[in-house]
Every structure is written in structure tokens, then in C-alpha cells.
Coordinates of N, CA and C in Angstrom, one line a residue:
M212 N 98.1 110.6 67.3 CA 98.1 111.9 67.8 C 96.4 112.4 68.1
A213 N 96.2 112.7 69.5 CA 95.2 113.1 69.9 C 94.7 114.3 69.3
K214 N 93.4 114.5 69.0 CA 92.6 115.4 68.5 C 92.3 116.5 69.4
S215 N 92.7 117.4 68.7 CA 92.4 118.6 69.5 C 91.3 119.1 70.0
L216 N 90.9 119.7 71.2 CA 89.4 120.0 71.6 C 88.7 121.0 70.7
R217 N 89.9 122.1 70.7 CA 89.2 123.3 69.9 C 88.8 122.8 68.3
A218 N 89.5 121.8 67.9 CA 89.1 121.3 66.5 C 87.9 120.4 66.7
S219 N 87.4 119.8 67.7 CA 86.4 119.1 67.8 C 85.0 119.3 67.3
V220 N 84.1 118.7 67.0 CA 82.9 119.0 66.8 C 82.1 119.4 68.3
K221 N 82.6 118.6 69.3 CA 82.0 119.1 70.7 C 82.3 120.3 70.9
F222 N 83.5 121.0 70.7 CA 83.7 122.2 71.2 C 83.3 123.2 70.0
K223 N 82.7 122.9 68.9 CA 82.1 124.1 68.0 C 80.3 124.0 68.3
L224 N 80.0 123.0 69.1 CA 78.6 123.0 69.7 C 78.9 123.6 71.1
Y225 N 79.9 123.6 71.7 CA 80.3 124.1 72.8 C 80.1 125.7 72.7
K226 N 80.6 126.3 71.9 CA 80.5 127.8 71.4 C 79.5 128.1 71.0
K227 N 79.0 127.4 70.2 CA 77.2 127.7 69.7 C 76.4 127.7 70.9
V228 N 76.2 126.7 71.9 CA 75.5 127.1 73.0 C 76.0 128.0 73.9
R229 N 77.4 128.5 74.1 CA 77.7 129.3 75.1 C 77.4 130.8 74.4
H230 N 77.1 131.1 73.2 CA 77.1 132.4 72.7 C 75.6 132.3 73.4
A231 N 74.6 131.5 73.0 CA 73.2 131.5 73.1 C 73.1 132.1 74.8
L232 N 73.9 131.1 75.3 CA 73.6 131.4 76.9 C 74.2 132.6 77.7
T233 N 75.2 132.9 77.0 CA 75.7 134.3 77.3 C 74.9 135.3 77.2
A234 N 74.3 135.4 76.2 CA 73.3 136.3 75.6 C 71.8 136.3 76.8
R235 N 71.6 135.0 76.8 CA 70.3 134.9 78.0 C 70.8 135.0 79.4
Y236 N 71.6 134.5 79.6 CA 72.1 134.4 81.0 C 73.7 134.9 81.3
P237 N 73.8 136.3 81.1 CA 75.3 136.8 81.0 C 75.9 136.7 82.6
L238 N 75.0 136.7 83.8 CA 75.6 136.6 85.0 C 76.2 135.2 85.5
A239 N 75.3 134.3 84.8 CA 75.9 133.1 85.0 C 77.2 132.5 84.0
F240 N 76.7 133.0 82.8 CA 77.8 132.5 81.7 C 78.5 133.9 81.0
P241 N 79.5 134.6 81.8 CA 80.1 135.7 81.3 C 80.6 135.4 79.8
V242 N 80.5 136.2 78.9 CA 81.2 136.5 77.9 C 82.8 136.4 77.7
S243 N 83.4 136.9 79.0 CA 84.8 136.9 79.1 C 85.2 136.9 80.5
G244 N 86.4 136.7 80.6 CA 87.1 137.0 82.2 C 86.8 135.4 83.1
K245 N 86.7 135.8 84.3 CA 86.8 134.8 85.1 C 85.5 133.8 85.1
R246 N 85.5 132.6 85.4 CA 84.3 131.8 85.5 C 83.4 132.5 87.0
R247 N 82.4 132.6 86.8 CA 81.5 133.1 87.9 C 81.2 131.8 88.8
P248 N 81.0 132.2 90.2 CA 80.9 131.0 91.2 C 80.1 129.9 90.6
P249 N 80.4 128.6 91.4 CA 79.7 127.4 90.8 C 78.1 127.7 90.4
L250 N 78.1 126.8 89.6 CA 76.1 127.0 89.2 C 75.5 125.9 90.0
K251 N 74.4 126.4 90.3 CA 73.5 125.7 91.3 C 73.2 124.4 90.5
I252 N 73.1 123.3 91.2 CA 72.7 122.0 91.2 C 71.4 122.1 90.5
G253 N 71.2 121.3 89.4 CA 69.8 121.3 88.7 C 69.7 122.4 87.6
I254 N 70.7 123.4 87.4 CA 70.6 124.5 86.8 C 70.1 124.3 85.4
L255 N 70.1 122.9 84.9 CA 69.9 122.5 83.1 C 68.1 122.6 83.3
K256 N 67.6 122.5 84.3 CA 65.9 122.6 84.0 C 65.7 124.1 83.9
D257 N 66.6 124.9 84.3 CA 66.3 126.4 84.4 C 66.8 127.1 82.9
I258 N 67.7 126.5 82.3 CA 67.8 127.0 81.2 C 67.9 126.3 79.7
V259 N 67.0 124.7 80.1 CA 66.6 124.5 78.8 C 65.7 124.9 78.1
P260 N 64.7 125.7 78.6 CA 63.9 126.2 77.8 C 64.4 127.7 77.1
I261 N 65.4 127.2 76.4 CA 66.1 128.2 75.8 C 65.4 129.0 74.7
D262 N 65.1 129.9 73.9 CA 64.5 130.6 72.9 C 65.3 130.3 71.3
D263 N 66.3 129.4 71.6 CA 66.8 129.2 70.2 C 66.1 128.1 70.1
P264 N 65.7 127.5 68.7 CA 64.8 126.4 68.3 C 66.3 125.5 67.7
T265 N 67.2 126.3 67.1 CA 68.6 125.3 66.9 C 69.4 124.5 68.0
I266 N 69.0 125.0 69.3 CA 69.7 124.4 70.4 C 68.7 123.6 71.4
S267 N 69.2 122.2 71.5 CA 68.5 121.0 72.0 C 69.0 121.0 73.5
A268 N 68.1 120.4 74.3 CA 68.6 120.1 75.7 C 69.8 119.1 75.9
T269 N 69.9 118.2 74.8 CA 71.1 117.5 74.6 C 72.5 118.2 74.7
Q270 N 72.5 119.3 73.7 CA 73.3 120.2 73.5 C 73.6 121.2 74.3
V271 N 72.7 121.5 75.1 CA 73.0 122.2 76.5 C 73.6 121.3 77.6
R272 N 73.4 120.1 77.5 CA 74.1 119.1 78.5 C 75.5 118.9 78.1
I273 N 76.0 119.1 77.0 CA 77.1 118.6 76.7 C 77.9 119.9 76.7
F274 N 77.3 121.2 76.5 CA 77.8 122.5 77.2 C 78.1 122.3 78.2
L275 N 77.1 122.0 79.1 CA 77.7 122.1 80.8 C 78.7 120.9 81.0
G276 N 78.7 119.9 80.4 CA 79.8 118.7 80.7 C 81.3 119.5 80.7
V277 N 81.3 120.2 79.5 CA 82.7 120.9 79.1 C 82.7 122.2 79.7
W278 N 81.8 122.6 80.5 CA 81.8 123.9 81.5 C 82.4 123.5 82.8
T279 N 81.6 122.8 83.3 CA 81.9 122.3 84.5 C 82.9 121.3 84.5
S280 N 83.6 120.8 83.7 CA 84.8 120.1 83.6 C 86.5 120.9 83.5
S281 N 85.8 122.1 83.4 CA 87.0 123.4 83.1 C 88.0 123.3 84.5
T282 N 88.8 123.4 84.4 CA 89.7 123.7 85.3 C 89.6 124.9 86.3
A283 N 88.9 125.9 85.8 CA 88.6 127.0 86.3 C 87.5 126.9 87.0
Y284 N 86.5 126.2 86.6 CA 85.2 125.7 87.3 C 85.7 124.9 88.5
L285 N 86.3 123.9 88.5 CA 86.7 123.3 89.5 C 87.4 123.8 90.4
Q286 N 88.1 124.7 90.3 CA 88.6 125.5 91.2 C 87.7 126.2 92.1
S287 N 86.5 126.9 91.2 CA 85.5 127.6 92.0 C 84.8 126.6 93.0
I288 N 84.5 125.3 92.6 CA 83.9 124.3 93.5 C 84.8 123.9 94.8
A289 N 86.1 123.8 94.5 CA 87.0 123.5 95.4 C 87.2 124.9 96.2
R290 N 87.3 125.9 95.9 CA 86.9 126.9 97.0 C 85.6 127.1 97.8
G291 N 84.6 126.4 97.1 CA 83.4 126.5 98.0 C 82.5 128.0 98.0
G292 N 81.9 128.3 98.8 CA 81.0 129.3 98.8 C 79.7 129.3 98.0
P293 N 78.9 130.1 97.7 CA 77.8 130.0 97.3 C 77.6 129.3 95.8
R294 N 76.4 128.7 95.3 CA 76.3 128.6 94.1 C 75.2 129.7 93.3
I295 N 75.3 129.8 91.9 CA 74.5 131.0 91.8 C 73.5 130.3 90.7
C296 N 72.3 130.9 90.3 CA 71.3 130.1 89.4 C 71.3 131.0 88.2
A297 N 70.6 130.7 87.3 CA 70.7 131.1 85.8 C 70.8 132.8 86.0
Q298 N 70.1 133.4 86.6 CA 70.2 134.9 86.6 C 71.1 135.7 87.7
G299 N 71.9 134.6 88.2 CA 73.2 135.2 88.9 C 72.6 135.5 90.2
N300 N 71.7 134.8 91.0 CA 71.6 135.1 92.4 C 72.3 133.8 93.1
M301 N 72.5 134.7 94.0 CA 73.4 133.2 95.2 C 72.3 132.4 95.6
G302 N 72.9 131.1 95.9 CA 71.6 130.0 96.3 C 72.5 129.3 97.5
E303 N 72.4 127.9 97.4 CA 73.1 127.0 98.7 C 74.4 127.1 98.4
I304 N 75.0 126.8 99.6 CA 76.6 126.7 99.5 C 77.0 125.1 98.9
V305 N 78.2 125.2 98.5 CA 78.9 124.2 97.9 C 79.1 123.1 99.0
A306 N 78.8 121.7 98.3 CA 78.9 120.8 99.7 C 80.2 120.4 100.0
A307 N 80.7 120.2 101.2 CA 82.0 119.8 101.7 C 82.6 118.6 100.5
R308 N 81.7 117.6 100.3 CA 81.9 116.6 99.4 C 82.2 116.9 98.2
H309 N 81.7 118.0 97.4 CA 81.7 118.5 96.0 C 83.2 119.5 96.2
S310 N 83.4 119.8 97.1 CA 84.7 120.6 97.1 C 85.9 119.5 97.5
A311 N 85.5 118.7 98.2 CA 86.4 117.6 98.1 C 86.9 116.8 96.9
E312 N 85.8 116.7 96.0 CA 85.8 116.0 95.0 C 86.5 116.8 93.6
A313 N 86.4 117.9 93.7 CA 87.2 119.0 92.9 C 88.6 119.1 93.2
R314 N 88.7 118.9 94.4 CA 90.2 119.3 95.0 C 91.0 118.0 94.3
N315 N 90.4 116.5 94.5 CA 90.9 115.4 93.9 C 91.2 115.5 92.8
I316 N 90.4 115.8 91.9 CA 90.6 116.1 90.2 C 91.4 117.2 90.0
L317 N 91.3 118.0 90.6 CA 92.6 119.3 90.3 C 93.9 118.2 90.7
A318 N 93.9 117.8 91.9 CA 95.5 117.0 92.2 C 95.9 115.9 91.2
D319 N 95.0 115.4 90.6 CA 94.9 114.5 89.7 C 95.8 115.0 88.3
R320 N 94.9 115.7 88.1 CA 95.6 116.7 86.7 C 96.9 117.4 87.1
A321 N 97.1 117.6 88.2 CA 98.4 118.5 88.5 C 99.4 117.2 88.6
A322 N 99.1 116.1 88.8 CA 100.1 114.8 88.9 C 100.4 114.5 87.7
K323 N 99.5 114.6 86.9 CA 99.5 114.1 85.4 C 100.2 115.2 84.7
R324 N 100.1 116.3 84.8 CA 101.0 117.3 84.2 C 102.7 117.3 84.6
A325 N 102.6 116.9 86.0 CA 104.2 116.9 86.3 C 104.9 115.7 85.7
K326 N 103.9 114.6 86.0 CA 104.4 113.3 85.0 C 104.8 113.8 83.8
L327 N 104.2 114.4 83.0 CA 104.3 114.4 81.7 C 105.8 115.5 81.3
V328 N 105.7 116.7 82.3 CA 106.7 117.6 82.1 C 108.1 116.3 82.4
D329 N 107.8 115.7 83.5 CA 109.3 114.7 83.7 C 109.5 113.7 82.7
T330 N 108.5 113.2 82.0 CA 109.2 112.4 80.7 C 109.4 113.1 79.3
R331 N 109.3 114.5 79.4 CA 109.9 115.0 78.4 C 111.2 115.6 78.5
K332 N 111.9 115.6 79.7 CA 112.8 116.3 80.2 C 114.1 115.0 79.6

């Protein structure tokens, strides 16, 4: 049986880094509610000099990997619109190529879910 993400070391690390980033950058990483617009490309460089010595750049990369692969985040990429920086300011518009990639990933996920439901019947 596959290990649950919520029970994994990766998810515990995600929660630790998210706590630090929501305290420092609440406009980009809200504590609760809907995900904000897509993050600007290269945001890692803006948030890595975090004031918490217990959080490394690698840990922030892992956090961003989980954050940006979530369905909610991919839906915001698929919708397009402006990206935001760590301080919450709007920036460049999501490229059409990125929107198309997000839509493809979401369609693949939907197809896998549908197939899984069909096999359970």
C-alpha cells in the first residue's frame, strides 16, 4: 500500500517551511483559503534568504515543489493571469505554454481518477 503524503517526512517538512513562509510572506503564501495567483518565475531567489536558520534552500525547494504541483495551484496556472512576487505584487502574465501544460496535467489527473473510479465499480 502506498504511503500517505500527509504521513511522510516530505509533508512534515512542507508544513514547517509553509509556517515560516506564511509568517514572512502572507500575501504569497496564505495561511488558509484559496491559493493566491501563480508565483513569479524565480521566486526561490526572493524567499531563500529566510530569517529561519533551521530552514535550508533545499527545504524551500521541496516546499515549492509540493506547493506548485497541487491541483489548486495548477488550476490557477491554467486560468492564466498575472503572477505574484513574494510581497504579493502582480508581475508578468502566465505564459500560454505554462497554462497549456497545467491544463494537460489536470486532464491527466482527471482521467486517472475516472479510471480509478471505473475499476472500483
